Tab-separated table of C-alpha atoms in Angstrom:
chain	number	residue	atom	x	y	z
A	14	UNK	CA	175.991	60.184	165.832
A	15	UNK	CA	172.341	60.286	166.919
A	16	UNK	CA	169.902	62.580	165.146
A	17	UNK	CA	169.154	65.894	166.809
A	18	UNK	CA	165.759	66.033	168.551
A	19	UNK	CA	163.103	68.086	166.790
A	20	UNK	CA	162.150	71.240	168.696
A	21	UNK	CA	158.679	72.550	167.858
A	22	UNK	CA	157.437	76.123	168.139
A	23	UNK	CA	153.674	75.775	168.635
A	24	UNK	CA	151.255	78.691	168.292
A	25	UNK	CA	151.092	82.088	166.660
A	26	UNK	CA	152.814	83.301	163.522
A	27	UNK	CA	152.293	87.014	163.033
A	28	UNK	CA	153.885	90.187	161.789
A	29	UNK	CA	154.962	92.896	164.223
A	30	UNK	CA	153.895	96.175	162.622
A	31	UNK	CA	156.319	98.845	163.835
A	32	UNK	CA	156.037	102.545	162.992
A	33	UNK	CA	158.637	101.974	160.246
A	34	UNK	CA	156.999	98.850	158.774
A	35	UNK	CA	156.209	95.157	159.410
A	36	UNK	CA	158.671	92.619	160.761
A	37	UNK	CA	158.165	88.889	161.086
A	38	UNK	CA	157.362	87.665	164.578
A	39	UNK	CA	155.237	85.731	167.016
A	40	UNK	CA	156.840	84.236	170.126
A	41	UNK	CA	156.820	80.563	168.995
A	42	UNK	CA	158.103	81.560	165.546
A	43	UNK	CA	160.860	83.701	167.075
A	44	UNK	CA	161.698	80.768	169.352
A	45	UNK	CA	161.942	78.366	166.400
A	46	UNK	CA	164.218	80.751	164.483
A	47	UNK	CA	166.526	81.086	167.476
A	48	UNK	CA	166.623	77.313	168.015
A	49	UNK	CA	167.760	76.881	164.406
A	50	UNK	CA	170.303	79.715	164.756
A	51	UNK	CA	171.788	77.937	167.770
A	52	UNK	CA	172.207	74.704	165.829
A	53	UNK	CA	169.009	72.920	166.827
A	54	UNK	CA	166.520	71.139	164.576
A	55	UNK	CA	163.501	73.454	164.621
A	56	UNK	CA	159.987	73.067	163.273
A	57	UNK	CA	156.948	75.353	163.369
A	58	UNK	CA	153.317	74.326	163.890
A	59	UNK	CA	150.886	77.175	163.232
A	60	UNK	CA	148.572	78.662	160.610
A	61	UNK	CA	148.848	81.563	158.176
A	62	UNK	CA	146.527	83.102	155.626
A	63	UNK	CA	146.673	82.578	151.875
A	64	UNK	CA	148.140	86.056	151.552
A	65	UNK	CA	151.459	87.772	150.952
A	66	UNK	CA	152.328	88.017	154.651
A	67	UNK	CA	151.668	84.301	155.061
A	68	UNK	CA	153.855	83.395	152.096
A	69	UNK	CA	156.591	85.751	153.246
A	70	UNK	CA	156.455	84.389	156.792
A	71	UNK	CA	156.844	80.785	155.639
A	72	UNK	CA	159.715	81.822	153.376
A	73	UNK	CA	161.513	83.591	156.231
A	74	UNK	CA	161.193	80.523	158.457
A	75	UNK	CA	162.581	78.332	155.693
A	76	UNK	CA	165.471	80.738	155.137
A	77	UNK	CA	166.242	80.536	158.856
A	78	UNK	CA	166.351	76.735	158.710
A	79	UNK	CA	162.980	76.082	160.372
A	80	UNK	CA	160.758	73.256	159.107
A	81	UNK	CA	157.426	74.622	157.839
A	82	UNK	CA	155.475	71.513	156.847
A	83	UNK	CA	153.367	71.827	160.008
A	84	UNK	CA	152.068	75.288	159.029
A	85	UNK	CA	148.473	75.312	157.789
A	86	UNK	CA	147.120	77.776	155.191
A	87	UNK	CA	143.669	79.358	155.561
A	88	UNK	CA	141.817	80.875	152.618
A	89	UNK	CA	139.291	82.716	154.781
A	90	UNK	CA	141.594	84.188	157.440
A	91	UNK	CA	144.421	86.686	157.246
A	92	UNK	CA	147.910	86.098	158.567
A	93	UNK	CA	148.165	87.563	162.049
A	94	UNK	CA	149.435	91.088	162.694
A	95	UNK	CA	150.157	93.107	165.805
A	96	UNK	CA	150.794	96.826	166.126
A	97	UNK	CA	153.945	97.363	168.206
A	98	UNK	CA	154.668	100.603	170.026
A	99	UNK	CA	158.058	101.214	171.675
A	100	UNK	CA	158.598	103.552	174.610
A	101	UNK	CA	161.748	105.639	175.097
A	102	UNK	CA	163.453	102.652	176.781
A	103	UNK	CA	162.720	100.315	173.872
A	104	UNK	CA	160.055	98.391	175.779
A	105	UNK	CA	157.238	97.124	173.584
A	106	UNK	CA	153.455	97.187	173.918
A	107	UNK	CA	151.224	95.219	171.549
A	108	UNK	CA	147.789	95.500	169.899
A	109	UNK	CA	146.714	92.257	168.210
A	110	UNK	CA	144.407	91.827	165.225
A	111	UNK	CA	141.463	89.498	165.941
A	112	UNK	CA	140.311	86.424	164.016
A	113	UNK	CA	143.748	85.687	162.576
A	114	UNK	CA	144.817	82.467	160.864
A	115	UNK	CA	146.712	81.350	163.967
A	116	UNK	CA	143.416	81.430	165.874
A	117	UNK	CA	142.330	78.449	163.745
A	118	UNK	CA	145.099	75.848	164.040
A	119	UNK	CA	143.241	72.602	163.361
A	120	UNK	CA	144.075	69.151	164.699
A	121	UNK	CA	145.061	66.520	162.157
A	122	UNK	CA	146.764	63.157	161.857
A	123	UNK	CA	149.803	65.026	160.586
A	124	UNK	CA	150.031	67.061	163.798
A	125	UNK	CA	149.625	63.879	165.823
A	126	UNK	CA	152.656	62.406	164.042
A	127	UNK	CA	154.649	65.587	164.556
A	128	UNK	CA	153.835	65.593	168.265
A	129	UNK	CA	155.036	62.038	168.794
A	130	UNK	CA	158.308	62.829	166.955
A	131	UNK	CA	159.070	65.994	168.942
A	132	UNK	CA	161.911	66.057	171.420
A	133	UNK	CA	160.639	69.367	172.777
A	134	UNK	CA	157.695	71.680	172.193
A	135	UNK	CA	157.345	75.295	173.297
A	136	UNK	CA	153.928	76.921	173.725
A	137	UNK	CA	152.410	79.923	175.478
A	138	UNK	CA	149.111	81.556	176.380
A	139	UNK	CA	148.552	83.903	173.428
A	140	UNK	CA	148.247	81.060	170.917
A	141	UNK	CA	145.448	79.659	173.085
A	142	UNK	CA	143.205	82.742	172.992
A	143	UNK	CA	140.701	80.989	170.652
A	144	UNK	CA	138.922	77.747	171.502
A	145	UNK	CA	140.019	76.076	168.240
A	146	UNK	CA	143.750	76.714	168.628
A	147	UNK	CA	143.629	76.114	172.375
A	148	UNK	CA	142.220	72.617	171.835
A	149	UNK	CA	144.825	71.865	169.161
A	150	UNK	CA	147.769	73.215	171.162
A	151	UNK	CA	146.793	71.297	174.286
A	152	UNK	CA	146.168	68.123	172.292
A	153	UNK	CA	149.569	68.470	170.605
A	154	UNK	CA	151.383	68.938	173.917
A	155	UNK	CA	149.627	65.971	175.491
A	156	UNK	CA	150.440	63.805	172.450
A	157	UNK	CA	154.196	64.216	172.908
A	158	UNK	CA	156.156	61.310	174.360
A	159	UNK	CA	156.727	61.274	178.147
A	160	UNK	CA	160.436	62.058	177.757
A	161	UNK	CA	159.838	65.125	175.559
A	162	UNK	CA	160.337	68.576	177.048
A	163	UNK	CA	157.035	70.480	177.188
A	164	UNK	CA	158.090	74.107	177.662
A	165	UNK	CA	155.421	76.548	178.798
A	166	UNK	CA	156.717	80.058	178.063
A	167	UNK	CA	153.844	81.976	179.642
A	168	UNK	CA	154.329	85.151	177.576
A	169	UNK	CA	151.222	86.904	178.907
A	170	UNK	CA	149.572	89.422	176.588
A	171	UNK	CA	146.530	91.047	178.202
A	172	UNK	CA	143.658	90.426	177.785
A	173	UNK	CA	144.347	87.147	175.958
A	174	UNK	CA	144.709	84.735	178.854
A	175	UNK	CA	142.616	83.247	181.625
A	176	UNK	CA	143.402	81.568	184.941
A	177	UNK	CA	142.147	78.315	183.447
A	178	UNK	CA	144.518	78.459	180.465
A	179	UNK	CA	147.483	79.226	182.736
A	180	UNK	CA	146.682	76.396	185.155
A	181	UNK	CA	145.925	73.871	182.399
A	182	UNK	CA	149.216	74.755	180.714
A	183	UNK	CA	151.171	74.427	183.952
A	184	UNK	CA	149.666	70.977	184.466
A	185	UNK	CA	150.766	69.897	180.958
A	186	UNK	CA	154.241	71.395	181.107
A	187	UNK	CA	157.497	69.818	182.226
A	188	UNK	CA	159.469	73.078	181.921
A	189	UNK	CA	158.363	76.632	182.752
A	190	UNK	CA	159.736	79.986	181.627
A	191	UNK	CA	158.371	83.251	183.035
A	192	UNK	CA	159.467	86.814	183.788
A	193	UNK	CA	159.370	89.095	186.830
A	194	UNK	CA	155.822	90.289	186.190
A	195	UNK	CA	154.482	86.834	185.380
A	196	UNK	CA	155.830	85.203	188.538
A	197	UNK	CA	153.769	87.657	190.607
A	198	UNK	CA	150.598	86.728	188.740
A	199	UNK	CA	151.297	82.988	188.924
A	200	UNK	CA	152.165	83.177	192.623
A	201	UNK	CA	148.877	84.932	193.343
A	202	UNK	CA	146.946	82.464	191.183
A	203	UNK	CA	148.521	79.493	192.958
A	204	UNK	CA	148.347	81.165	196.398
A	205	UNK	CA	152.110	81.019	196.910
A	206	UNK	CA	154.260	83.373	198.976
A	207	UNK	CA	157.910	83.773	199.903
A	208	UNK	CA	161.004	84.781	197.970
A	209	UNK	CA	161.242	84.339	194.208
A	210	UNK	CA	163.392	81.239	194.657
A	211	UNK	CA	160.942	79.766	197.172
A	212	UNK	CA	158.070	80.367	194.734
A	213	UNK	CA	160.035	78.688	191.937
A	214	UNK	CA	160.684	75.663	194.128
A	215	UNK	CA	157.018	75.509	195.142
A	216	UNK	CA	155.907	75.677	191.495
A	217	UNK	CA	158.353	72.939	190.534
A	218	UNK	CA	157.018	70.703	193.281
A	219	UNK	CA	153.324	71.408	192.712
A	220	UNK	CA	153.397	70.936	188.931
A	221	UNK	CA	156.223	68.345	188.809
A	222	UNK	CA	158.386	70.607	186.657
A	223	UNK	CA	161.849	69.445	185.607
A	224	UNK	CA	163.186	72.976	185.239
A	225	UNK	CA	162.158	76.643	185.480
A	226	UNK	CA	163.664	79.836	184.079
A	227	UNK	CA	162.829	83.212	185.627
A	228	UNK	CA	164.084	86.096	183.499
A	229	UNK	CA	164.762	89.508	185.024
A	230	UNK	CA	165.372	91.693	181.982
A	231	UNK	CA	168.772	93.400	182.119
A	232	UNK	CA	169.281	91.933	185.596
A	233	UNK	CA	169.746	88.415	184.243
A	234	UNK	CA	167.923	85.242	185.181
A	235	UNK	CA	167.412	82.464	187.710
A	236	UNK	CA	167.384	78.837	186.569
A	237	UNK	CA	166.127	75.930	188.627
A	238	UNK	CA	166.630	72.247	187.800
A	239	UNK	CA	165.923	69.682	190.484
A	240	UNK	CA	167.538	70.924	193.689
A	241	UNK	CA	169.991	73.177	191.854
A	242	UNK	CA	169.503	76.931	191.407
A	243	UNK	CA	171.760	79.172	189.336
A	244	UNK	CA	171.593	82.960	189.179
A	245	UNK	CA	173.195	85.180	186.536
A	246	UNK	CA	173.410	88.960	186.883
A	247	UNK	CA	172.828	89.550	183.158
A	248	UNK	CA	174.842	91.137	180.375
A	249	UNK	CA	174.709	94.914	180.079
A	250	UNK	CA	173.773	96.187	176.640
A	251	UNK	CA	172.294	99.210	174.907
A	252	UNK	CA	168.643	98.262	174.368
A	253	UNK	CA	167.204	98.964	170.913
A	254	UNK	CA	164.055	96.938	171.530
A	255	UNK	CA	163.120	93.954	173.687
A	256	UNK	CA	161.080	92.077	171.033
A	257	UNK	CA	162.226	88.462	170.768
A	258	UNK	CA	164.756	88.623	173.603
A	259	UNK	CA	162.747	86.333	175.859
A	260	UNK	CA	162.216	83.915	172.958
A	261	UNK	CA	165.964	83.728	172.320
A	262	UNK	CA	166.520	83.020	176.012
A	263	UNK	CA	163.936	80.232	175.899
A	264	UNK	CA	165.602	78.735	172.811
A	265	UNK	CA	169.013	78.592	174.489
A	266	UNK	CA	167.450	77.292	177.726
A	267	UNK	CA	165.649	74.516	175.820
A	268	UNK	CA	168.707	73.372	173.868
A	269	UNK	CA	170.828	73.475	177.003
A	270	UNK	CA	168.357	71.211	178.794
A	271	UNK	CA	168.150	68.818	175.840
A	272	UNK	CA	171.947	68.593	175.757
A	273	UNK	CA	172.138	68.260	179.562
A	274	UNK	CA	174.498	71.221	179.854
A	275	UNK	CA	175.511	72.526	183.299
A	276	UNK	CA	172.947	75.005	184.602
A	277	UNK	CA	175.581	77.734	184.957
A	278	UNK	CA	176.573	77.358	181.297
A	279	UNK	CA	172.950	77.402	180.129
A	280	UNK	CA	172.196	80.570	182.079
A	281	UNK	CA	175.339	82.398	180.999
A	282	UNK	CA	174.763	81.516	177.334
A	283	UNK	CA	171.051	82.356	177.373
A	284	UNK	CA	171.662	85.731	179.050
A	285	UNK	CA	174.401	86.576	176.541
A	286	UNK	CA	172.197	85.757	173.558
A	287	UNK	CA	169.162	87.606	174.943
A	288	UNK	CA	171.286	90.699	175.573
A	289	UNK	CA	172.476	90.634	171.972
A	290	UNK	CA	168.879	90.370	170.684
A	291	UNK	CA	167.954	93.401	172.815
A	292	UNK	CA	170.746	95.361	171.132
A	293	UNK	CA	169.291	94.692	167.668
A	294	UNK	CA	166.058	95.717	165.946
A	295	UNK	CA	163.292	93.124	165.559
A	296	UNK	CA	162.646	89.747	167.143
A	297	UNK	CA	164.946	87.482	165.137
A	298	UNK	CA	168.257	89.178	164.331
A	299	UNK	CA	170.903	86.804	163.050
A	300	UNK	CA	173.013	85.540	165.957
A	301	UNK	CA	176.799	85.854	165.403
A	302	UNK	CA	178.424	82.391	165.408
A	303	UNK	CA	180.711	83.309	168.302
A	304	UNK	CA	177.641	83.912	170.494
A	305	UNK	CA	175.743	80.809	169.373
A	306	UNK	CA	177.757	78.339	171.453
A	307	UNK	CA	177.379	77.042	174.991
A	308	UNK	CA	180.374	78.203	176.974
């Protein structure tokens, strides 16, 4: 039996500070936890401070089965935090601390080796808000082998993105994941018009993308791979909060692509898992085994 491909979460590690206390988070870290929960081989590349939150974050990743050897420690920077506010529908807004450890992910020979071993890497825009981490993230993605999946989960957090970062990331990516709001911004940026499906097809052609996922919240998702499109109406659930739901979807989407699952199965599974995460508090609730299978 061949070894499972390593799936790398690349970018920010931070703590979501809710009104009732801090919870571990960061989109790439959430993604890595969900990959491991779904049976994948997950690894995190990021940076934390030499502080209690950094130590606790690394410990949580290890407990969730995520490799942490690619996480750097900074003496002079604090582990990242973000204040999270939830509205009456459970939708989250974020206020990020500046100058965090994940703003200073530094390139090294070790990261070069990790990049060339990766079967997939997932990155976004927030982790690229500083010049240092942006250079490292882009260098890591470009150092992966041609057959590796390079998943760009846009994950826009104003004001921490630019047109240049979005376009550079699209050029590097082989897979794209975005939501209903983000497709409008990307379509405008790329001067595209038409239906959502037509925009997805145009993006796939322009940036030579193998696959795209468009998530629609409780209304499900659209997946595109080659000439095939699959739509799923979503799984109804009582929303507690939406933190981490998109990351869980991306994790299932990534593993489904790596395992060459049918698009319908990938979409159904990813929507089911994301709905469960929405029904729980925090970004990385433990996924029940009966949900963590492709069917």
